[in-house]
Amino acid sequence: MALSAENQRPCVVVMGVSGVGKTTVARLLAERLDVPFAEADEFHPPANIAKMSAGTALDDADRQPWLEAIGHWLSHRDAAGTGGVVTCSALKRSYRDTLRAASPGVFFLHLTADRALIADRIGHRSGHFMPASLLDSQLATLEPLGPDERGASLDAGPDTEHLVEMAAGIVPRPVNGDLE
């Protein structure tokens, strides 16, 4: 049973390059908004994980089924009216277009930081298949949000609590059936 339009919850993609803090921010933002959370890495097929673990960047053909799976998750959250927050690098506009096709009202929260901070974070995390050697290819691929894309960019440098507070303040919420 879908929620009424005035009770519909937002669907948010927390995007950016690997190591910028997507998972931490997205998990806390989902808790704050009281919506489901999903980690995009869980949608990768084993072949993609093997390729990245070997230090090889994914190409668009590798990413397409992954993006479609994330889009499917968003579409289900839209249909149920539950909203949701999912992490996804969403580096190119075409990738975001795939997600938007599945969930037209999706809001993109682009986390940014300087390369040194991101490299430091990648170097200090464990148990992740994305090696630091792929950071430069991600930065080269990144197409920031366009002015016509529904979303916002936030500097991921501040402390996490402050960052989540800022994010919660900019994610549009429905008001009387219409998104703010």
Backbone as JSON Lines, residues from 0, in Angstrom:
{"i":0,"aa":"M","n":[0.85,-1.18,0.0],"ca":[0.0,0.0,0.0],"c":[0.89,1.24,0.0]}
{"i":1,"aa":"A","n":[0.75,2.05,-1.01],"ca":[1.57,3.26,-1.13],"c":[1.07,4.33,-0.18]}
{"i":2,"aa":"L","n":[1.99,5.16,0.28],"ca":[1.64,6.29,1.12],"c":[1.01,7.38,0.27]}
{"i":3,"aa":"S","n":[0.18,8.24,0.88],"ca":[-0.37,9.36,0.14],"c":[0.75,10.31,-0.24]}
{"i":4,"aa":"A","n":[0.51,11.12,-1.26],"ca":[1.56,12.01,-1.78],"c":[2.14,12.9,-0.69]}
{"i":5,"aa":"E","n":[1.29,13.36,0.24],"ca":[1.82,14.26,1.27],"c":[2.7,13.53,2.29]}
{"i":6,"aa":"N","n":[2.62,12.2,2.31],"ca":[3.46,11.42,3.21],"c":[4.61,10.72,2.5]}
{"i":7,"aa":"Q","n":[4.72,10.9,1.2],"ca":[5.78,10.26,0.41],"c":[7.14,10.7,0.95]}
{"i":8,"aa":"R","n":[8.04,9.79,1.07],"ca":[9.38,10.11,1.57],"c":[10.35,10.23,0.39]}
{"i":9,"aa":"P","n":[11.44,10.99,0.59],"ca":[12.36,11.23,-0.53],"c":[13.24,10.03,-0.86]}
{"i":10,"aa":"C","n":[13.61,9.94,-2.14],"ca":[14.63,9.01,-2.6],"c":[15.87,9.84,-2.88]}
{"i":11,"aa":"V","n":[16.99,9.44,-2.27],"ca":[18.23,10.2,-2.35],"c":[19.37,9.28,-2.76]}
{"i":12,"aa":"V","n":[20.19,9.75,-3.71],"ca":[21.42,9.07,-4.05],"c":[22.56,9.92,-3.52]}
{"i":13,"aa":"V","n":[23.34,9.36,-2.6],"ca":[24.54,10.04,-2.1],"c":[25.66,9.61,-3.02]}
{"i":14,"aa":"M","n":[26.19,10.57,-3.78],"ca":[27.13,10.27,-4.86],"c":[28.49,10.92,-4.62]}
{"i":15,"aa":"G","n":[29.46,10.46,-5.39],"ca":[30.81,11.0,-5.34],"c":[31.81,9.87,-5.56]}
{"i":16,"aa":"V","n":[33.06,10.25,-5.61],"ca":[34.11,9.26,-5.85],"c":[34.31,8.37,-4.62]}
{"i":17,"aa":"S","n":[34.96,7.27,-4.83],"ca":[35.26,6.34,-3.75],"c":[36.08,7.05,-2.67]}
{"i":18,"aa":"G","n":[35.72,6.81,-1.41],"ca":[36.47,7.36,-0.3],"c":[36.0,8.71,0.19]}
{"i":19,"aa":"V","n":[35.0,9.3,-0.45],"ca":[34.54,10.63,-0.05],"c":[33.63,10.59,1.18]}
{"i":20,"aa":"G","n":[33.15,9.41,1.54],"ca":[32.32,9.29,2.74],"c":[30.86,8.99,2.46]}
{"i":21,"aa":"K","n":[30.57,8.48,1.28],"ca":[29.18,8.22,0.88],"c":[28.45,7.29,1.86]}
{"i":22,"aa":"T","n":[29.06,6.17,2.2],"ca":[28.38,5.19,3.03],"c":[28.07,5.74,4.41]}
{"i":23,"aa":"T","n":[29.04,6.38,5.03],"ca":[28.83,6.92,6.37],"c":[27.72,7.96,6.36]}
{"i":24,"aa":"V","n":[27.79,8.9,5.43],"ca":[26.78,9.96,5.36],"c":[25.42,9.38,4.99]}
{"i":25,"aa":"A","n":[25.37,8.49,4.01],"ca":[24.09,7.94,3.56],"c":[23.41,7.14,4.66]}
{"i":26,"aa":"R","n":[24.16,6.35,5.38],"ca":[23.57,5.54,6.45],"c":[22.96,6.45,7.52]}
{"i":27,"aa":"L","n":[23.68,7.47,7.93],"ca":[23.17,8.39,8.95],"c":[22.02,9.25,8.42]}
{"i":28,"aa":"L","n":[22.08,9.63,7.15],"ca":[21.0,10.41,6.56],"c":[19.72,9.57,6.48]}
{"i":29,"aa":"A","n":[19.85,8.31,6.11],"ca":[18.69,7.41,6.06],"c":[18.05,7.29,7.44]}
{"i":30,"aa":"E","n":[18.88,7.16,8.47],"ca":[18.36,7.1,9.84],"c":[17.63,8.4,10.18]}
{"i":31,"aa":"R","n":[18.25,9.52,9.85],"ca":[17.66,10.84,10.15],"c":[16.33,11.04,9.44]}
{"i":32,"aa":"L","n":[16.22,10.58,8.17],"ca":[15.0,10.73,7.39],"c":[14.01,9.6,7.64]}
{"i":33,"aa":"D","n":[14.44,8.58,8.39],"ca":[13.63,7.4,8.69],"c":[13.17,6.7,7.41]}
{"i":34,"aa":"V","n":[14.17,6.41,6.55],"ca":[13.91,5.72,5.29],"c":[14.9,4.55,5.16]}
{"i":35,"aa":"P","n":[14.62,3.59,4.28],"ca":[15.55,2.48,4.07],"c":[16.89,2.97,3.5]}
{"i":36,"aa":"F","n":[17.93,2.2,3.77],"ca":[19.29,2.48,3.29],"c":[19.78,1.31,2.46]}
{"i":37,"aa":"A","n":[20.53,1.61,1.39],"ca":[21.18,0.56,0.61],"c":[22.57,1.04,0.2]}
{"i":38,"aa":"E","n":[23.5,0.13,0.2],"ca":[24.88,0.38,-0.21],"c":[25.05,-0.11,-1.63]}
{"i":39,"aa":"A","n":[25.41,0.78,-2.54],"ca":[25.5,0.43,-3.96],"c":[26.48,-0.71,-4.23]}
{"i":40,"aa":"D","n":[27.51,-0.82,-3.43],"ca":[28.48,-1.89,-3.65],"c":[27.81,-3.27,-3.6]}
{"i":41,"aa":"E","n":[26.72,-3.39,-2.87],"ca":[26.03,-4.66,-2.75],"c":[25.3,-5.04,-4.04]}
{"i":42,"aa":"F","n":[25.16,-4.09,-4.97],"ca":[24.48,-4.35,-6.24],"c":[25.44,-4.77,-7.35]}
{"i":43,"aa":"H","n":[26.76,-4.69,-7.1],"ca":[27.74,-5.07,-8.12],"c":[27.74,-6.58,-8.34]}
{"i":44,"aa":"P","n":[27.76,-7.01,-9.58],"ca":[27.94,-8.44,-9.83],"c":[29.38,-8.85,-9.48]}
{"i":45,"aa":"P","n":[29.6,-10.12,-9.19],"ca":[30.94,-10.58,-8.82],"c":[32.03,-10.2,-9.83]}
{"i":46,"aa":"A","n":[31.72,-10.18,-11.1],"ca":[32.72,-9.84,-12.11],"c":[33.22,-8.39,-11.93]}
{"i":47,"aa":"N","n":[32.33,-7.49,-11.58],"ca":[32.73,-6.1,-11.34],"c":[33.65,-6.0,-10.13]}
{"i":48,"aa":"I","n":[33.3,-6.71,-9.07],"ca":[34.12,-6.68,-7.85],"c":[35.51,-7.24,-8.14]}
{"i":49,"aa":"A","n":[35.57,-8.33,-8.88],"ca":[36.87,-8.93,-9.24],"c":[37.7,-7.96,-10.06]}
{"i":50,"aa":"K","n":[37.07,-7.28,-11.0],"ca":[37.77,-6.35,-11.87],"c":[38.36,-5.19,-11.04]}
{"i":51,"aa":"M","n":[37.52,-4.6,-10.17],"ca":[38.0,-3.49,-9.35],"c":[39.07,-3.94,-8.35]}
{"i":52,"aa":"S","n":[38.87,-5.12,-7.77],"ca":[39.86,-5.65,-6.81],"c":[41.22,-5.83,-7.46]}
{"i":53,"aa":"A","n":[41.22,-6.1,-8.77],"ca":[42.47,-6.26,-9.51],"c":[43.04,-4.92,-9.95]}
{"i":54,"aa":"G","n":[42.37,-3.82,-9.59],"ca":[42.87,-2.48,-9.93],"c":[42.46,-2.01,-11.31]}
{"i":55,"aa":"T","n":[41.47,-2.66,-11.92],"ca":[41.0,-2.28,-13.25],"c":[39.7,-1.49,-13.12]}
{"i":56,"aa":"A","n":[39.68,-0.33,-13.74],"ca":[38.48,0.51,-13.7],"c":[37.36,-0.14,-14.5]}
{"i":57,"aa":"L","n":[36.13,0.04,-14.03],"ca":[34.97,-0.45,-14.76],"c":[34.71,0.44,-15.96]}
{"i":58,"aa":"D","n":[34.15,-0.14,-17.02],"ca":[33.73,0.67,-18.16],"c":[32.2,0.81,-18.1]}
{"i":59,"aa":"D","n":[31.65,1.57,-19.04],"ca":[30.21,1.82,-19.03],"c":[29.4,0.54,-19.16]}
{"i":60,"aa":"A","n":[29.87,-0.41,-19.93],"ca":[29.16,-1.68,-20.09],"c":[29.12,-2.45,-18.77]}
{"i":61,"aa":"D","n":[30.22,-2.38,-17.99],"ca":[30.26,-3.03,-16.68],"c":[29.26,-2.36,-15.73]}
{"i":62,"aa":"R","n":[29.17,-1.06,-15.81],"ca":[28.35,-0.3,-14.86],"c":[26.85,-0.39,-15.15]}
{"i":63,"aa":"Q","n":[26.46,-0.6,-16.41],"ca":[25.04,-0.52,-16.76],"c":[24.14,-1.44,-15.94]}
{"i":64,"aa":"P","n":[24.43,-2.75,-15.82],"ca":[23.54,-3.6,-15.02],"c":[23.52,-3.21,-13.55]}
{"i":65,"aa":"W","n":[24.65,-2.72,-13.06],"ca":[24.74,-2.24,-11.68],"c":[23.84,-1.04,-11.48]}
{"i":66,"aa":"L","n":[23.91,-0.07,-12.39],"ca":[23.06,1.11,-12.3],"c":[21.58,0.74,-12.42]}
{"i":67,"aa":"E","n":[21.27,-0.2,-13.3],"ca":[19.88,-0.63,-13.45],"c":[19.36,-1.29,-12.17]}
{"i":68,"aa":"A","n":[20.22,-2.05,-11.49],"ca":[19.81,-2.69,-10.23],"c":[19.55,-1.64,-9.15]}
{"i":69,"aa":"I","n":[20.39,-0.62,-9.09],"ca":[20.18,0.47,-8.12],"c":[18.89,1.22,-8.48]}
{"i":70,"aa":"G","n":[18.69,1.47,-9.77],"ca":[17.47,2.12,-10.22],"c":[16.23,1.32,-9.84]}
{"i":71,"aa":"H","n":[16.33,0.02,-9.96],"ca":[15.22,-0.87,-9.59],"c":[14.9,-0.71,-8.1]}
{"i":72,"aa":"W","n":[15.94,-0.65,-7.28],"ca":[15.75,-0.46,-5.83],"c":[15.04,0.87,-5.58]}
{"i":73,"aa":"L","n":[15.51,1.95,-6.23],"ca":[14.88,3.26,-6.07],"c":[13.43,3.25,-6.53]}
{"i":74,"aa":"S","n":[13.18,2.62,-7.66],"ca":[11.82,2.54,-8.21],"c":[10.87,1.86,-7.23]}
{"i":75,"aa":"H","n":[11.33,0.81,-6.59],"ca":[10.5,0.12,-5.6],"c":[10.23,1.0,-4.38]}
{"i":76,"aa":"R","n":[11.21,1.78,-3.96],"ca":[11.02,2.7,-2.82],"c":[10.01,3.78,-3.2]}
{"i":77,"aa":"D","n":[10.09,4.27,-4.45],"ca":[9.12,5.26,-4.94],"c":[7.71,4.67,-4.93]}
{"i":78,"aa":"A","n":[7.57,3.49,-5.51],"ca":[6.25,2.87,-5.63],"c":[5.63,2.59,-4.27]}
{"i":79,"aa":"A","n":[6.45,2.21,-3.3],"ca":[5.95,1.93,-1.96],"c":[5.74,3.2,-1.15]}
{"i":80,"aa":"G","n":[6.31,4.32,-1.61],"ca":[6.2,5.58,-0.89],"c":[7.1,5.67,0.32]}
{"i":81,"aa":"T","n":[8.02,4.71,0.46],"ca":[8.89,4.68,1.64],"c":[10.12,5.57,1.51]}
{"i":82,"aa":"G","n":[10.45,5.96,0.27],"ca":[11.69,6.67,0.04],"c":[12.86,5.77,0.35]}
{"i":83,"aa":"G","n":[14.05,6.33,0.28],"ca":[15.24,5.57,0.57],"c":[16.49,6.37,0.25]}
{"i":84,"aa":"V","n":[17.57,5.98,0.86],"ca":[18.87,6.58,0.6],"c":[19.81,5.48,0.15]}
{"i":85,"aa":"V","n":[20.46,5.69,-0.99],"ca":[21.39,4.7,-1.52],"c":[22.68,5.41,-1.91]}
{"i":86,"aa":"T","n":[23.79,4.74,-1.69],"ca":[25.07,5.27,-2.16],"c":[25.25,4.84,-3.61]}
{"i":87,"aa":"C","n":[25.92,5.67,-4.38],"ca":[26.27,5.32,-5.76],"c":[27.23,6.39,-6.25]}
{"i":88,"aa":"S","n":[28.33,5.99,-6.82],"ca":[29.28,6.99,-7.31],"c":[28.61,7.92,-8.31]}
{"i":89,"aa":"A","n":[27.76,7.41,-9.2],"ca":[27.0,8.22,-10.17],"c":[27.89,9.28,-10.8]}
{"i":90,"aa":"L","n":[29.07,8.85,-11.25],"ca":[30.09,9.78,-11.7],"c":[29.72,10.57,-12.96]}
{"i":91,"aa":"K","n":[28.98,9.94,-13.86],"ca":[28.63,10.61,-15.12],"c":[27.15,10.96,-15.13]}
{"i":92,"aa":"R","n":[26.84,12.01,-15.88],"ca":[25.44,12.38,-16.03],"c":[24.63,11.23,-16.62]}
{"i":93,"aa":"S","n":[25.21,10.5,-17.58],"ca":[24.47,9.39,-18.18],"c":[24.12,8.33,-17.13]}
{"i":94,"aa":"Y","n":[24.98,8.13,-16.13],"ca":[24.68,7.19,-15.05],"c":[23.51,7.72,-14.23]}
{"i":95,"aa":"R","n":[23.54,9.01,-13.94],"ca":[22.45,9.63,-13.18],"c":[21.15,9.59,-13.98]}
{"i":96,"aa":"D","n":[21.27,9.72,-15.31],"ca":[20.08,9.62,-16.16],"c":[19.43,8.24,-16.04]}
{"i":97,"aa":"T","n":[20.23,7.19,-15.94],"ca":[19.71,5.83,-15.75],"c":[18.93,5.75,-14.44]}
{"i":98,"aa":"L","n":[19.49,6.33,-13.38],"ca":[18.82,6.31,-12.08],"c":[17.56,7.17,-12.1]}
{"i":99,"aa":"R","n":[17.63,8.32,-12.77],"ca":[16.47,9.22,-12.89],"c":[15.35,8.57,-13.69]}
{"i":100,"aa":"A","n":[15.69,7.78,-14.69],"ca":[14.67,7.09,-15.48],"c":[13.86,6.14,-14.61]}
{"i":101,"aa":"A","n":[14.52,5.53,-13.65],"ca":[13.85,4.6,-12.74],"c":[13.1,5.31,-11.62]}
{"i":102,"aa":"S","n":[13.6,6.46,-11.22],"ca":[13.03,7.21,-10.1],"c":[13.1,8.7,-10.44]}
{"i":103,"aa":"P","n":[12.12,9.21,-11.19],"ca":[12.19,10.58,-11.72],"c":[12.39,11.68,-10.67]}
{"i":104,"aa":"G","n":[11.94,11.48,-9.45],"ca":[12.08,12.51,-8.43],"c":[13.32,12.38,-7.57]}
{"i":105,"aa":"V","n":[14.23,11.47,-7.94],"ca":[15.41,11.24,-7.11],"c":[16.22,12.52,-6.93]}
{"i":106,"aa":"F","n":[16.79,12.67,-5.74],"ca":[17.63,13.82,-5.4],"c":[19.06,13.32,-5.25]}
{"i":107,"aa":"F","n":[20.0,13.98,-5.93],"ca":[21.41,13.59,-5.87],"c":[22.15,14.49,-4.9]}
{"i":108,"aa":"L","n":[22.79,13.89,-3.91],"ca":[23.61,14.61,-2.95],"c":[25.06,14.27,-3.27]}
{"i":109,"aa":"H","n":[25.76,15.21,-3.91],"ca":[27.13,14.99,-4.36],"c":[28.1,15.43,-3.26]}
{"i":110,"aa":"L","n":[28.82,14.46,-2.68],"ca":[29.83,14.76,-1.68],"c":[31.15,15.03,-2.39]}
{"i":111,"aa":"T","n":[31.79,16.12,-2.04],"ca":[33.06,16.51,-2.66],"c":[34.12,16.67,-1.57]}
{"i":112,"aa":"A","n":[35.36,16.55,-1.97],"ca":[36.5,16.79,-1.07],"c":[37.75,16.87,-1.94]}
{"i":113,"aa":"D","n":[38.82,17.42,-1.38],"ca":[40.04,17.49,-2.19],"c":[40.68,16.11,-2.25]}
{"i":114,"aa":"R","n":[41.49,15.92,-3.28],"ca":[42.09,14.63,-3.56],"c":[42.88,14.09,-2.37]}
{"i":115,"aa":"A","n":[43.64,14.96,-1.68],"ca":[44.47,14.51,-0.56],"c":[43.61,13.9,0.56]}
{"i":116,"aa":"L","n":[42.51,14.53,0.89],"ca":[41.63,14.01,1.94],"c":[41.05,12.67,1.52]}
{"i":117,"aa":"I","n":[40.59,12.58,0.28],"ca":[40.0,11.33,-0.2],"c":[41.03,10.2,-0.2]}
{"i":118,"aa":"A","n":[42.23,10.5,-0.7],"ca":[43.3,9.48,-0.74],"c":[43.64,9.02,0.67]}
{"i":119,"aa":"D","n":[43.66,9.94,1.62],"ca":[43.94,9.58,3.01],"c":[42.86,8.65,3.56]}
{"i":120,"aa":"R","n":[41.61,8.97,3.28],"ca":[40.51,8.13,3.75],"c":[40.58,6.74,3.13]}
{"i":121,"aa":"I","n":[40.84,6.66,1.83],"ca":[40.95,5.35,1.17],"c":[42.09,4.55,1.78]}
{"i":122,"aa":"G","n":[43.2,5.23,2.06],"ca":[44.37,4.55,2.62],"c":[44.15,4.0,4.01]}
{"i":123,"aa":"H","n":[43.17,4.54,4.74],"ca":[42.94,4.11,6.12],"c":[41.74,3.18,6.3]}
{"i":124,"aa":"R","n":[41.06,2.84,5.22],"ca":[39.92,1.94,5.39],"c":[40.35,0.52,5.06]}
{"i":125,"aa":"S","n":[39.64,-0.42,5.65],"ca":[39.96,-1.83,5.4],"c":[38.71,-2.56,4.96]}
{"i":126,"aa":"G","n":[38.9,-3.68,4.3],"ca":[37.79,-4.51,3.89],"c":[37.01,-3.99,2.71]}
{"i":127,"aa":"H","n":[37.61,-3.12,1.9],"ca":[36.92,-2.59,0.74],"c":[37.68,-2.99,-0.51]}
{"i":128,"aa":"F","n":[36.94,-3.33,-1.58],"ca":[37.58,-3.84,-2.78],"c":[38.1,-2.74,-3.7]}
{"i":129,"aa":"M","n":[37.77,-1.49,-3.46],"ca":[38.17,-0.39,-4.33],"c":[39.56,0.11,-3.9]}
{"i":130,"aa":"P","n":[40.6,-0.14,-4.69],"ca":[41.94,0.29,-4.31],"c":[42.16,1.79,-4.56]}
{"i":131,"aa":"A","n":[43.07,2.37,-3.82],"ca":[43.4,3.79,-3.97],"c":[43.9,4.1,-5.38]}
{"i":132,"aa":"S","n":[44.45,3.1,-6.05],"ca":[44.99,3.32,-7.4],"c":[43.92,3.74,-8.41]}
{"i":133,"aa":"L","n":[42.65,3.51,-8.09],"ca":[41.58,3.88,-9.03],"c":[40.99,5.27,-8.75]}
{"i":134,"aa":"L","n":[41.48,5.95,-7.71],"ca":[40.95,7.27,-7.38],"c":[41.1,8.25,-8.53]}
{"i":135,"aa":"D","n":[42.28,8.3,-9.14],"ca":[42.5,9.26,-10.22],"c":[41.58,9.0,-11.41]}
{"i":136,"aa":"S","n":[41.3,7.72,-11.72],"ca":[40.39,7.45,-12.84],"c":[38.98,7.9,-12.48]}
{"i":137,"aa":"Q","n":[38.59,7.76,-11.22],"ca":[37.27,8.24,-10.82],"c":[37.19,9.76,-10.89]}
{"i":138,"aa":"L","n":[38.22,10.43,-10.43],"ca":[38.23,11.9,-10.49],"c":[38.19,12.39,-11.94]}
{"i":139,"aa":"A","n":[38.87,11.68,-12.82],"ca":[38.88,12.06,-14.25],"c":[37.52,11.81,-14.9]}
{"i":140,"aa":"T","n":[36.8,10.8,-14.43],"ca":[35.5,10.45,-14.99],"c":[34.38,11.35,-14.46]}
{"i":141,"aa":"L","n":[34.55,11.87,-13.25],"ca":[33.49,12.63,-12.57],"c":[32.98,13.81,-13.39]}
{"i":142,"aa":"E","n":[31.68,13.83,-13.58],"ca":[30.98,14.98,-14.18],"c":[30.09,15.54,-13.08]}
{"i":143,"aa":"P","n":[30.45,16.71,-12.52],"ca":[29.64,17.28,-11.44],"c":[28.19,17.49,-11.88]}
{"i":144,"aa":"L","n":[27.32,17.6,-10.9],"ca":[25.91,17.85,-11.19],"c":[25.75,19.08,-12.06]}
{"i":145,"aa":"G","n":[24.89,18.98,-13.05],"ca":[24.57,20.13,-13.88],"c":[23.53,21.0,-13.2]}
{"i":146,"aa":"P","n":[23.44,22.26,-13.61],"ca":[22.47,23.16,-12.98],"c":[21.02,22.71,-13.18]}
{"i":147,"aa":"D","n":[20.77,21.88,-14.17],"ca":[19.42,21.38,-14.42],"c":[19.14,20.04,-13.74]}
{"i":148,"aa":"E","n":[20.11,19.53,-12.97],"ca":[19.92,18.27,-12.27],"c":[19.43,18.54,-10.85]}
{"i":149,"aa":"R","n":[18.48,17.74,-10.41],"ca":[17.9,17.89,-9.07],"c":[18.89,17.34,-8.05]}
{"i":150,"aa":"G","n":[19.53,18.24,-7.34],"ca":[20.51,17.82,-6.36],"c":[21.3,18.98,-5.82]}
{"i":151,"aa":"A","n":[22.3,18.64,-5.01],"ca":[23.16,19.64,-4.4],"c":[24.51,19.0,-4.1]}
{"i":152,"aa":"S","n":[25.53,19.84,-4.0],"ca":[26.87,19.38,-3.64],"c":[27.2,19.87,-2.23]}
{"i":153,"aa":"L","n":[27.87,19.02,-1.48],"ca":[28.32,19.38,-0.14],"c":[29.77,18.98,0.02]}
{"i":154,"aa":"D","n":[30.54,19.82,0.69],"ca":[31.92,19.53,1.03],"c":[31.94,18.47,2.12]}
{"i":155,"aa":"A","n":[32.57,17.35,1.86],"ca":[32.62,16.23,2.81],"c":[33.7,16.41,3.87]}
{"i":156,"aa":"G","n":[34.35,17.56,3.9],"ca":[35.41,17.8,4.88],"c":[34.93,18.0,6.3]}
{"i":157,"aa":"P","n":[33.78,18.69,6.53],"ca":[33.34,18.91,7.92],"c":[33.05,17.59,8.63]}
{"i":158,"aa":"D","n":[32.91,17.68,9.96],"ca":[32.63,16.47,10.71],"c":[31.31,15.86,10.23]}
{"i":159,"aa":"T","n":[31.19,14.57,10.4],"ca":[30.07,13.82,9.84],"c":[28.72,14.31,10.36]}
{"i":160,"aa":"E","n":[28.62,14.57,11.65],"ca":[27.34,15.03,12.2],"c":[26.88,16.32,11.55]}
{"i":161,"aa":"H","n":[27.8,17.25,11.37],"ca":[27.48,18.53,10.72],"c":[27.08,18.3,9.27]}
{"i":162,"aa":"L","n":[27.78,17.43,8.6],"ca":[27.5,17.11,7.2],"c":[26.1,16.5,7.04]}
{"i":163,"aa":"V","n":[25.74,15.57,7.91],"ca":[24.42,14.95,7.86],"c":[23.34,15.98,8.17]}
{"i":164,"aa":"E","n":[23.6,16.86,9.12],"ca":[22.64,17.93,9.44],"c":[22.4,18.82,8.23]}
{"i":165,"aa":"M","n":[23.48,19.21,7.54],"ca":[23.34,20.02,6.33],"c":[22.57,19.26,5.25]}
{"i":166,"aa":"A","n":[22.9,17.99,5.06],"ca":[22.24,17.18,4.05],"c":[20.74,17.06,4.33]}
{"i":167,"aa":"A","n":[20.39,16.79,5.57],"ca":[18.98,16.65,5.93],"c":[18.22,17.96,5.68]}
{"i":168,"aa":"G","n":[18.91,19.07,5.8],"ca":[18.28,20.36,5.57],"c":[18.06,20.71,4.11]}
{"i":169,"aa":"I","n":[18.75,20.04,3.2],"ca":[18.59,20.39,1.78],"c":[17.83,19.34,0.97]}
{"i":170,"aa":"V","n":[17.61,18.16,1.53],"ca":[16.85,17.13,0.81],"c":[15.4,17.57,0.76]}
{"i":171,"aa":"P","n":[14.83,17.72,-0.43],"ca":[13.43,18.15,-0.54],"c":[12.47,17.14,0.08]}
{"i":172,"aa":"R","n":[11.47,17.65,0.74],"ca":[10.42,16.82,1.32],"c":[9.09,17.24,0.71]}
{"i":173,"aa":"P","n":[8.14,16.33,0.58],"ca":[6.83,16.71,0.05],"c":[6.09,17.63,1.02]}
{"i":174,"aa":"V","n":[5.43,18.61,0.46],"ca":[4.57,19.51,1.24],"c":[3.24,19.58,0.53]}
{"i":175,"aa":"N","n":[2.19,19.13,1.17],"ca":[0.86,19.12,0.55],"c":[0.86,18.42,-0.81]}
{"i":176,"aa":"G","n":[1.61,17.33,-0.92],"ca":[1.61,16.55,-2.15],"c":[2.62,16.99,-3.18]}
{"i":177,"aa":"D","n":[3.27,18.13,-2.97],"ca":[4.27,18.63,-3.92],"c":[5.63,18.66,-3.25]}
{"i":178,"aa":"L","n":[6.67,18.36,-4.01],"ca":[8.01,18.46,-3.45],"c":[8.38,19.91,-3.29]}
{"i":179,"aa":"E","n":[9.09,20.19,-2.2],"ca":[9.58,21.55,-1.96],"c":[10.5,21.97,-3.06]}
